[in-house]
mmCIF file of C-alpha atoms and ligand atoms in Angstrom:
data_model
loop_
_atom_site.group_PDB
_atom_site.id
_atom_site.type_symbol
_atom_site.label_atom_id
_atom_site.label_comp_id
_atom_site.label_asym_id
_atom_site.label_seq_id
_atom_site.Cartn_x
_atom_site.Cartn_y
_atom_site.Cartn_z
ATOM 1 C CA UNK A 214 -38.075 92.069 10.851
ATOM 2 C CA UNK A 215 -37.787 90.763 14.746
ATOM 3 C CA UNK A 216 -35.618 87.761 15.502
ATOM 4 C CA UNK A 217 -37.998 85.019 15.305
ATOM 5 C CA UNK A 218 -39.529 86.095 12.176
ATOM 6 C CA UNK A 219 -36.034 86.351 10.462
ATOM 7 C CA UNK A 220 -35.135 82.856 11.726
ATOM 8 C CA UNK A 221 -38.496 82.160 10.297
ATOM 9 C CA UNK A 222 -38.454 82.770 6.758
ATOM 10 C CA UNK A 223 -34.729 81.895 6.774
ATOM 11 C CA UNK A 224 -35.952 78.048 7.478
ATOM 12 C CA UNK A 225 -38.728 78.791 5.253
ATOM 13 C CA UNK A 226 -36.134 79.626 2.438
ATOM 14 C CA UNK A 227 -33.208 77.178 3.085
ATOM 15 C CA UNK A 228 -36.090 74.127 3.023
ATOM 16 C CA UNK A 229 -37.141 75.897 -0.208
ATOM 17 C CA UNK A 230 -33.504 75.802 -1.713
ATOM 18 C CA UNK A 231 -31.895 72.323 -0.037
ATOM 19 C CA UNK A 232 -34.206 70.390 1.767
ATOM 20 C CA UNK A 233 -35.324 69.000 -2.239
ATOM 21 C CA UNK A 234 -31.331 68.261 -3.621
ATOM 22 C CA UNK A 235 -30.660 67.090 0.273
ATOM 23 C CA UNK A 236 -33.310 64.696 -0.120
ATOM 24 C CA UNK A 237 -32.832 63.082 -3.106
ATOM 25 C CA UNK A 238 -30.711 60.403 -3.391
ATOM 26 C CA UNK A 239 -27.592 58.534 -4.802
ATOM 27 C CA UNK A 240 -28.119 54.770 -5.569
ATOM 28 C CA UNK A 241 -25.478 52.303 -4.400
ATOM 29 C CA UNK A 242 -25.935 49.036 -6.129
ATOM 30 C CA UNK A 243 -22.698 46.403 -5.369
ATOM 31 C CA UNK A 244 -21.859 43.805 -8.169
ATOM 32 C CA UNK A 245 -20.498 41.078 -6.486
ATOM 33 C CA UNK A 246 -19.741 37.280 -8.002
ATOM 34 C CA UNK A 247 -23.042 35.859 -6.239
ATOM 35 C CA UNK A 248 -26.424 37.891 -5.809
ATOM 36 C CA UNK A 249 -27.213 38.518 -2.154
ATOM 37 C CA UNK A 250 -24.032 38.108 -0.727
ATOM 38 C CA UNK A 251 -20.787 39.509 0.553
ATOM 39 C CA UNK A 252 -17.990 37.456 -0.790
ATOM 40 C CA UNK A 253 -13.919 37.557 -0.623
ATOM 41 C CA UNK A 254 -13.211 39.133 -4.059
ATOM 42 C CA UNK A 255 -16.617 41.708 -4.092
ATOM 43 C CA UNK A 256 -14.788 45.330 -4.911
ATOM 44 C CA UNK A 257 -16.924 46.858 -7.623
ATOM 45 C CA UNK A 258 -19.796 49.679 -6.628
ATOM 46 C CA UNK A 259 -22.198 51.555 -8.697
ATOM 47 C CA UNK A 260 -22.999 54.790 -7.763
ATOM 48 C CA UNK A 261 -25.965 56.490 -9.825
ATOM 49 C CA UNK A 262 -26.140 60.485 -9.249
ATOM 50 C CA UNK A 263 -29.915 61.741 -9.059
ATOM 51 C CA UNK A 264 -28.722 63.380 -12.090
ATOM 52 C CA UNK A 265 -28.746 59.412 -13.802
ATOM 53 C CA UNK A 266 -25.087 59.274 -14.118
ATOM 54 C CA UNK A 267 -23.087 56.423 -13.096
ATOM 55 C CA UNK A 268 -20.159 55.809 -11.979
ATOM 56 C CA UNK A 269 -17.920 52.819 -11.791
ATOM 57 C CA UNK A 270 -15.475 52.283 -8.862
ATOM 58 C CA UNK A 271 -13.160 49.177 -8.875
ATOM 59 C CA UNK A 272 -14.836 46.611 -11.552
ATOM 60 C CA UNK A 273 -12.214 44.166 -10.289
ATOM 61 C CA UNK A 274 -12.931 40.233 -10.819
ATOM 62 C CA UNK A 275 -16.571 40.297 -10.301
ATOM 63 C CA UNK A 276 -18.343 42.236 -12.767
ATOM 64 C CA UNK A 277 -18.178 39.742 -16.154
ATOM 65 C CA UNK A 278 -16.062 41.909 -18.383
ATOM 66 C CA UNK A 279 -17.861 44.794 -20.757
ATOM 67 C CA UNK A 280 -21.112 42.920 -21.643
ATOM 68 C CA UNK A 281 -22.641 42.241 -17.681
ATOM 69 C CA UNK A 282 -26.049 43.063 -18.204
ATOM 70 C CA UNK A 283 -26.165 44.589 -14.589
ATOM 71 C CA UNK A 284 -23.852 47.506 -15.811
ATOM 72 C CA UNK A 285 -26.082 49.111 -17.829
ATOM 73 C CA UNK A 286 -24.906 52.596 -19.028
ATOM 74 C CA UNK A 287 -21.265 53.650 -17.345
ATOM 75 C CA UNK A 288 -20.452 57.443 -17.564
ATOM 76 C CA UNK A 289 -17.710 57.537 -15.235
ATOM 77 C CA UNK A 290 -14.910 54.489 -13.889
ATOM 78 C CA UNK A 291 -12.921 55.615 -11.081
ATOM 79 C CA UNK A 292 -9.840 52.568 -10.434
ATOM 80 C CA UNK A 293 -8.311 53.174 -7.017
ATOM 81 C CA UNK A 294 -4.632 51.377 -8.268
ATOM 82 C CA UNK A 295 -3.803 48.692 -10.187
ATOM 83 C CA UNK A 296 -3.633 45.496 -8.532
ATOM 84 C CA UNK A 297 -5.724 42.939 -10.131
ATOM 85 C CA UNK A 298 -9.158 42.235 -7.699
ATOM 86 C CA UNK A 299 -9.048 46.278 -8.303
ATOM 87 C CA UNK A 300 -8.760 47.330 -12.053
ATOM 88 C CA UNK A 301 -9.372 43.451 -12.887
ATOM 89 C CA UNK A 302 -6.793 40.922 -14.182
ATOM 90 C CA UNK A 303 -9.266 39.096 -14.827
ATOM 91 C CA UNK A 304 -12.722 38.133 -14.086
ATOM 92 C CA UNK A 305 -16.418 35.420 -13.965
ATOM 93 C CA UNK A 306 -17.351 34.641 -16.767
ATOM 94 C CA UNK A 307 -21.004 35.561 -15.877
ATOM 95 C CA UNK A 308 -22.840 36.858 -12.371
ATOM 96 C CA UNK A 309 -22.954 34.560 -10.118
ATOM 97 C CA UNK A 310 -20.094 31.787 -11.343
ATOM 98 C CA UNK A 311 -18.436 30.118 -9.757
ATOM 99 C CA UNK A 312 -19.254 30.095 -5.160
ATOM 100 C CA UNK A 313 -18.972 32.955 -3.051
ATOM 101 C CA UNK A 314 -15.814 30.621 -1.589
ATOM 102 C CA UNK A 315 -15.020 29.913 -5.061
ATOM 103 C CA UNK A 316 -15.061 32.831 -7.129
ATOM 104 C CA UNK A 317 -14.970 32.113 -10.914
ATOM 105 C CA UNK A 318 -12.772 34.403 -12.017
ATOM 106 C CA UNK A 319 -11.468 32.211 -15.645
ATOM 107 C CA UNK A 320 -11.624 35.224 -18.101
ATOM 108 C CA UNK A 321 -8.338 37.131 -18.789
ATOM 109 C CA UNK A 322 -8.787 40.548 -18.860
ATOM 110 C CA UNK A 323 -4.758 40.756 -19.775
ATOM 111 C CA UNK A 324 -3.396 43.177 -21.304
ATOM 112 C CA UNK A 325 -5.902 45.677 -21.046
ATOM 113 C CA UNK A 326 -7.867 45.221 -17.548
ATOM 114 C CA UNK A 327 -11.222 45.059 -17.091
ATOM 115 C CA UNK A 328 -11.509 48.798 -16.493
ATOM 116 C CA UNK A 329 -10.440 49.399 -19.890
ATOM 117 C CA UNK A 330 -12.777 46.914 -21.610
ATOM 118 C CA UNK A 331 -15.597 48.285 -20.113
ATOM 119 C CA UNK A 332 -14.187 52.055 -20.579
ATOM 120 C CA UNK A 333 -13.960 50.896 -24.349
ATOM 121 C CA UNK A 334 -17.064 49.364 -24.774
ATOM 122 C CA UNK A 335 -19.106 51.999 -23.093
ATOM 123 C CA UNK A 336 -17.818 54.787 -24.176
ATOM 124 C CA UNK A 337 -16.642 55.827 -20.672
ATOM 125 C CA UNK A 338 -14.438 58.410 -18.756
ATOM 126 C CA UNK A 339 -11.411 56.749 -16.590
ATOM 127 C CA UNK A 340 -10.866 59.302 -13.386
ATOM 128 C CA UNK A 341 -7.546 58.084 -12.025
ATOM 129 C CA UNK A 342 -5.436 59.820 -9.781
ATOM 130 C CA UNK A 343 -1.153 59.284 -9.526
ATOM 131 C CA UNK A 344 0.506 58.617 -13.167
ATOM 132 C CA UNK A 345 -2.249 56.057 -14.079
ATOM 133 C CA UNK A 346 -4.099 58.171 -16.564
ATOM 134 C CA UNK A 347 -1.167 57.786 -19.388
ATOM 135 C CA UNK A 348 -1.367 53.684 -18.634
ATOM 136 C CA UNK A 349 -5.286 54.158 -19.449
ATOM 137 C CA UNK A 350 -4.989 56.624 -22.551
ATOM 138 C CA UNK A 351 -2.252 54.297 -23.765
ATOM 139 C CA UNK A 352 -5.085 51.218 -23.431
ATOM 140 C CA UNK A 353 -8.180 53.147 -24.930
ATOM 141 C CA UNK A 354 -6.313 54.000 -27.588
ATOM 142 C CA UNK A 355 -4.664 50.762 -28.484
ATOM 143 C CA UNK A 356 -8.420 49.283 -28.201
ATOM 144 C CA UNK A 357 -10.543 51.659 -30.770
ATOM 145 C CA UNK A 358 -11.628 53.779 -27.821
ATOM 146 C CA UNK A 359 -10.657 57.752 -27.563
ATOM 147 C CA UNK A 360 -7.436 58.578 -25.271
ATOM 148 C CA UNK A 361 -8.894 61.909 -24.149
ATOM 149 C CA UNK A 362 -11.324 60.231 -21.891
ATOM 150 C CA UNK A 363 -8.791 59.210 -19.569
ATOM 151 C CA UNK A 364 -9.145 62.077 -17.003
ATOM 152 C CA UNK A 365 -6.629 62.421 -14.742
ATOM 153 C CA UNK A 366 -7.859 64.160 -10.667
ATOM 154 C CA UNK A 367 -4.180 64.072 -8.979
ATOM 155 C CA UNK A 368 -4.209 64.461 -5.115
ATOM 156 C CA UNK A 369 -5.359 68.146 -4.248
ATOM 157 C CA UNK A 370 -6.986 69.082 -7.485
ATOM 158 C CA UNK A 371 -10.408 67.502 -8.422
ATOM 159 C CA UNK A 372 -12.377 67.518 -11.462
ATOM 160 C CA UNK A 373 -15.738 67.759 -11.648
ATOM 161 C CA UNK A 374 -17.810 65.215 -15.244
ATOM 162 C CA UNK A 375 -21.697 65.248 -15.103
ATOM 163 C CA UNK A 376 -21.922 67.642 -12.102
ATOM 164 C CA UNK A 377 -19.735 65.186 -10.391
ATOM 165 C CA UNK A 378 -16.959 66.665 -7.986
ATOM 166 C CA UNK A 379 -13.849 63.904 -8.255
ATOM 167 C CA UNK A 380 -10.285 64.344 -6.042
ATOM 168 C CA UNK A 381 -7.928 61.654 -5.207
ATOM 169 C CA UNK A 382 -6.840 61.221 -1.759
ATOM 170 C CA UNK A 383 -3.386 59.652 -0.445
ATOM 171 C CA UNK A 384 -3.945 55.739 0.105
ATOM 172 C CA UNK A 385 -1.084 54.181 2.163
ATOM 173 C CA UNK A 386 -0.587 51.329 -0.412
ATOM 174 C CA UNK A 387 1.277 49.915 -2.941
ATOM 175 C CA UNK A 388 0.623 50.622 -6.668
ATOM 176 C CA UNK A 389 2.970 48.123 -9.382
ATOM 177 C CA UNK A 390 1.715 47.232 -12.589
ATOM 178 C CA UNK A 391 1.964 43.574 -13.234
ATOM 179 C CA UNK A 392 4.398 43.194 -16.365
ATOM 180 C CA UNK A 393 1.693 41.349 -18.201
ATOM 181 C CA UNK A 394 -0.089 44.799 -18.654
ATOM 182 C CA UNK A 395 3.092 45.854 -20.832
ATOM 183 C CA UNK A 396 4.118 42.626 -22.546
ATOM 184 C CA UNK A 397 6.860 41.936 -25.281
ATOM 185 C CA UNK A 398 10.113 41.732 -24.207
ATOM 186 C CA UNK A 399 10.523 44.374 -21.604
ATOM 187 C CA UNK A 400 6.977 42.677 -19.950
ATOM 188 C CA UNK A 401 8.611 39.559 -20.076
ATOM 189 C CA UNK A 402 12.603 41.086 -18.795
ATOM 190 C CA UNK A 403 10.284 42.338 -16.004
ATOM 191 C CA UNK A 404 8.782 39.650 -15.032
ATOM 192 C CA UNK A 405 11.706 37.475 -14.772
ATOM 193 C CA UNK A 406 13.564 40.478 -12.213
ATOM 194 C CA UNK A 407 10.403 40.019 -10.042
ATOM 195 C CA UNK A 408 9.921 43.693 -10.944
ATOM 196 C CA UNK A 409 6.741 46.002 -11.214
ATOM 197 C CA UNK A 410 5.853 48.762 -13.122
ATOM 198 C CA UNK A 411 5.560 52.256 -11.968
ATOM 199 C CA UNK A 412 1.957 54.004 -12.456
ATOM 200 C CA UNK A 413 2.712 56.313 -9.228
ATOM 201 C CA UNK A 414 1.022 55.619 -5.627
ATOM 202 C CA UNK A 415 -2.265 54.142 -5.008
ATOM 203 C CA UNK A 416 -5.225 56.077 -4.336
ATOM 204 C CA UNK A 417 -8.228 56.815 -2.970
ATOM 205 C CA UNK A 418 -11.494 58.727 -3.913
ATOM 206 C CA UNK A 419 -13.846 61.194 -2.215
ATOM 207 C CA UNK A 420 -16.837 61.750 -4.394
ATOM 208 C CA UNK A 421 -19.066 65.208 -3.708
ATOM 209 C CA UNK A 422 -22.773 63.782 -5.841
ATOM 210 C CA UNK A 423 -25.722 66.222 -7.408
ATOM 211 C CA UNK A 424 -27.606 65.959 -4.234
ATOM 212 C CA UNK A 425 -24.603 67.650 -1.350
ATOM 213 C CA UNK A 426 -23.813 63.678 -0.687
ATOM 214 C CA UNK A 427 -19.506 63.252 0.052
ATOM 215 C CA UNK A 428 -18.213 60.145 -0.385
ATOM 216 C CA UNK A 429 -15.267 59.094 1.105
ATOM 217 C CA UNK A 430 -13.734 55.805 -1.003
ATOM 218 C CA UNK A 431 -10.969 54.219 0.946
ATOM 219 C CA UNK A 432 -9.143 52.461 -1.972
ATOM 220 C CA UNK A 433 -6.412 49.963 -0.586
ATOM 221 C CA UNK A 434 -4.829 51.665 2.710
ATOM 222 C CA UNK A 435 -3.270 51.411 6.099
ATOM 223 C CA UNK A 436 -4.532 54.297 8.670
ATOM 224 C CA UNK A 437 -3.240 57.518 7.045
ATOM 225 C CA UNK A 438 -3.461 61.058 8.622
ATOM 226 C CA UNK A 439 -5.429 62.375 5.726
ATOM 227 C CA UNK A 440 -7.916 60.766 6.763
ATOM 228 C CA UNK A 441 -8.375 63.097 9.367
ATOM 229 C CA UNK A 442 -6.826 65.805 7.977
ATOM 230 C CA UNK A 443 -7.625 65.714 4.426
ATOM 231 C CA UNK A 444 -10.677 63.417 3.981
ATOM 232 C CA UNK A 445 -12.359 64.823 7.093
ATOM 233 C CA UNK A 446 -12.030 67.949 8.157
ATOM 234 C CA UNK A 447 -11.431 69.800 4.343
ATOM 235 C CA UNK A 448 -14.081 67.395 2.596
ATOM 236 C CA UNK A 449 -16.153 66.480 4.980
ATOM 237 C CA UNK A 450 -17.347 63.069 3.677
ATOM 238 C CA UNK A 451 -20.487 61.831 4.663
ATOM 239 C CA UNK A 452 -20.360 58.274 3.746
ATOM 240 C CA UNK A 453 -17.279 56.332 3.462
ATOM 241 C CA UNK A 454 -16.212 52.812 1.331
ATOM 242 C CA UNK A 455 -13.753 51.088 4.113
ATOM 243 C CA UNK A 456 -11.933 48.740 2.896
ATOM 244 C CA UNK A 457 -11.748 45.650 6.093
ATOM 245 C CA UNK A 458 -9.752 42.636 4.385
ATOM 246 C CA UNK A 459 -6.875 42.956 6.666
ATOM 247 C CA UNK A 460 -2.622 41.839 5.774
ATOM 248 C CA UNK A 461 -3.019 43.820 2.717
ATOM 249 C CA UNK A 462 -5.147 46.454 3.645
ATOM 250 C CA UNK A 463 -6.785 48.059 7.354
ATOM 251 C CA UNK A 464 -7.833 44.877 9.038
ATOM 252 C CA UNK A 465 -11.581 45.406 11.008
ATOM 253 C CA UNK A 466 -9.980 46.710 14.405
ATOM 254 C CA UNK A 467 -8.169 49.426 12.106
ATOM 255 C CA UNK A 468 -10.776 49.955 9.734
ATOM 256 C CA UNK A 469 -12.902 50.507 12.806
ATOM 257 C CA UNK A 470 -10.405 53.484 14.158
ATOM 258 C CA UNK A 471 -10.102 55.060 10.717
ATOM 259 C CA UNK A 472 -14.272 55.714 10.969
ATOM 260 C CA UNK A 473 -14.577 56.397 14.781
ATOM 261 C CA UNK A 474 -11.851 58.609 14.975
ATOM 262 C CA UNK A 475 -10.287 60.268 11.601
ATOM 263 C CA UNK A 476 -12.822 60.099 8.570
ATOM 264 C CA UNK A 477 -16.311 60.065 11.109
ATOM 265 C CA UNK A 478 -18.843 59.749 8.360
ATOM 266 C CA UNK A 479 -22.757 59.209 9.095
ATOM 267 C CA UNK A 480 -22.561 55.549 7.664
ATOM 268 C CA UNK A 481 -20.449 53.637 6.377
ATOM 269 C CA UNK A 482 -20.219 50.362 3.888
ATOM 270 C CA UNK A 483 -17.360 47.749 4.203
ATOM 271 C CA UNK A 484 -15.414 46.394 1.176
ATOM 272 C CA UNK A 485 -12.708 44.494 0.531
ATOM 273 C CA UNK A 486 -12.886 41.531 3.167
ATOM 274 C CA UNK A 487 -11.431 39.309 1.432
ATOM 275 C CA UNK A 488 -13.437 36.191 3.103
ATOM 276 C CA UNK A 489 -16.889 34.661 2.428
ATOM 277 C CA UNK A 490 -19.097 38.235 4.548
ATOM 278 C CA UNK A 491 -22.418 36.580 4.621
ATOM 279 C CA UNK A 492 -24.143 32.633 4.438
ATOM 280 C CA UNK A 493 -27.646 33.510 3.067
ATOM 281 C CA UNK A 494 -27.558 37.038 3.322
ATOM 282 C CA UNK A 495 -26.357 37.016 7.124
ATOM 283 C CA UNK A 496 -23.125 38.343 8.092
ATOM 284 C CA UNK A 497 -21.399 35.583 8.764
ATOM 285 C CA UNK A 498 -20.697 34.465 12.965
ATOM 286 C CA UNK A 499 -16.911 35.386 13.928
ATOM 287 C CA UNK A 500 -16.218 36.846 10.372
ATOM 288 C CA UNK A 501 -14.154 40.086 9.645
ATOM 289 C CA UNK A 502 -17.031 41.824 8.625
ATOM 290 C CA UNK A 503 -18.995 40.976 11.714
ATOM 291 C CA UNK A 504 -15.538 42.336 14.227
ATOM 292 C CA UNK A 505 -15.595 45.288 11.709
ATOM 293 C CA UNK A 506 -19.859 45.855 12.866
ATOM 294 C CA UNK A 507 -19.051 45.814 16.484
ATOM 295 C CA UNK A 508 -16.348 47.779 16.007
ATOM 296 C CA UNK A 509 -17.728 50.925 14.636
ATOM 297 C CA UNK A 510 -19.195 53.542 16.195
ATOM 298 C CA UNK A 511 -22.337 54.961 12.722
ATOM 299 C CA UNK A 512 -24.395 52.357 10.787
ATOM 300 C CA UNK A 513 -22.392 49.971 8.555
ATOM 301 C CA UNK A 514 -24.100 48.577 5.846
ATOM 302 C CA UNK A 515 -23.103 45.441 4.106
ATOM 303 C CA UNK A 516 -22.690 45.592 0.391
ATOM 304 C CA UNK A 517 -24.895 42.856 -0.811
ATOM 305 C CA UNK A 518 -24.657 41.854 -4.389
ATOM 306 C CA UNK A 519 -27.317 42.976 -6.334
ATOM 307 C CA UNK A 520 -28.838 45.221 -3.434
ATOM 308 C CA UNK A 521 -29.370 49.031 -3.954
ATOM 309 C CA UNK A 522 -28.824 51.468 -0.884
ATOM 310 C CA UNK A 523 -29.775 54.688 -1.197
ATOM 311 C CA UNK A 524 -27.994 57.068 0.478
ATOM 312 C CA UNK A 525 -29.189 61.028 1.422
ATOM 313 C CA UNK A 526 -26.824 64.250 1.040
ATOM 314 C CA UNK A 527 -26.020 63.679 4.759
ATOM 315 C CA UNK A 528 -24.888 59.980 4.063
ATOM 316 C CA UNK A 529 -27.995 58.514 6.105
ATOM 317 C CA UNK A 530 -29.560 55.325 4.414
ATOM 318 C CA UNK A 531 -32.888 56.380 3.069
ATOM 319 C CA UNK A 532 -33.683 53.372 1.793
ATOM 320 C CA UNK A 533 -32.330 49.408 0.976
ATOM 321 C CA UNK A 534 -30.419 48.826 3.910
HETATM 322 ZN ZN1 ZN B 247 -3.840 46.802 -3.517
#
């Protein structure tokens, strides 16, 4: 074979092998507070792999408990850290209760967490890093679930569940466990002293789906060197879910630096804005969400609750954006 024939044959071969897989999409559906909007408490996303596996990321307070009809089957739950707006110390009565500006968070999920309650009801695996797995194993056991469904993926390693490879990465944040999760005299004494339980460091995730899509889920974080060294250079993430809320995490300017200069994905989903990000589904002028979109060089997708977006293996949105 001469060189051009070899190249043509190689192209045909690789097209036959890799393109059909690459062209399959991961469906991302935000489970926020109000249908069609991006609201202050919104964190929860469902990722549906082309193989049918459904992954719930940071259920927080906008998933209306385990009976929320939007959940369907949940195979895997990811919890970046134990703060109440991520693990879910409380939640809404039902989707669309309250308003975007004043979300309903009237149902307590203590001492279990929304995440643990959903995992028990759905028989989901909970994959966490750091020292969170023993906490979730104990909550599963205490509520009639299987403690073996709490699985560890600590920094540097990964686990593969249902064909999806899950790794945790550093997040510069805190991860104190609210003493209400502990309860009893110990929990009461800790609360009075103003100290939290220790379940190790907060985390983010890098998830590789079966179509080749690699997604970085920042969790709550500041700017970290690992966003370049690990998330881009090692994992080569093509889609990022990036926190932009400021005060607690990177704000729009810092998050834009992370995306433009460190992670450099093909596209990004804004998250954790802690504001009314949209009105009637349109980005609110003067919002942090708008500032982030303007500062970022790649397409920014706003997670409108209930609106499914589809991403191919290269991190490009192919539908719903
Ligand atoms: Zn937090």
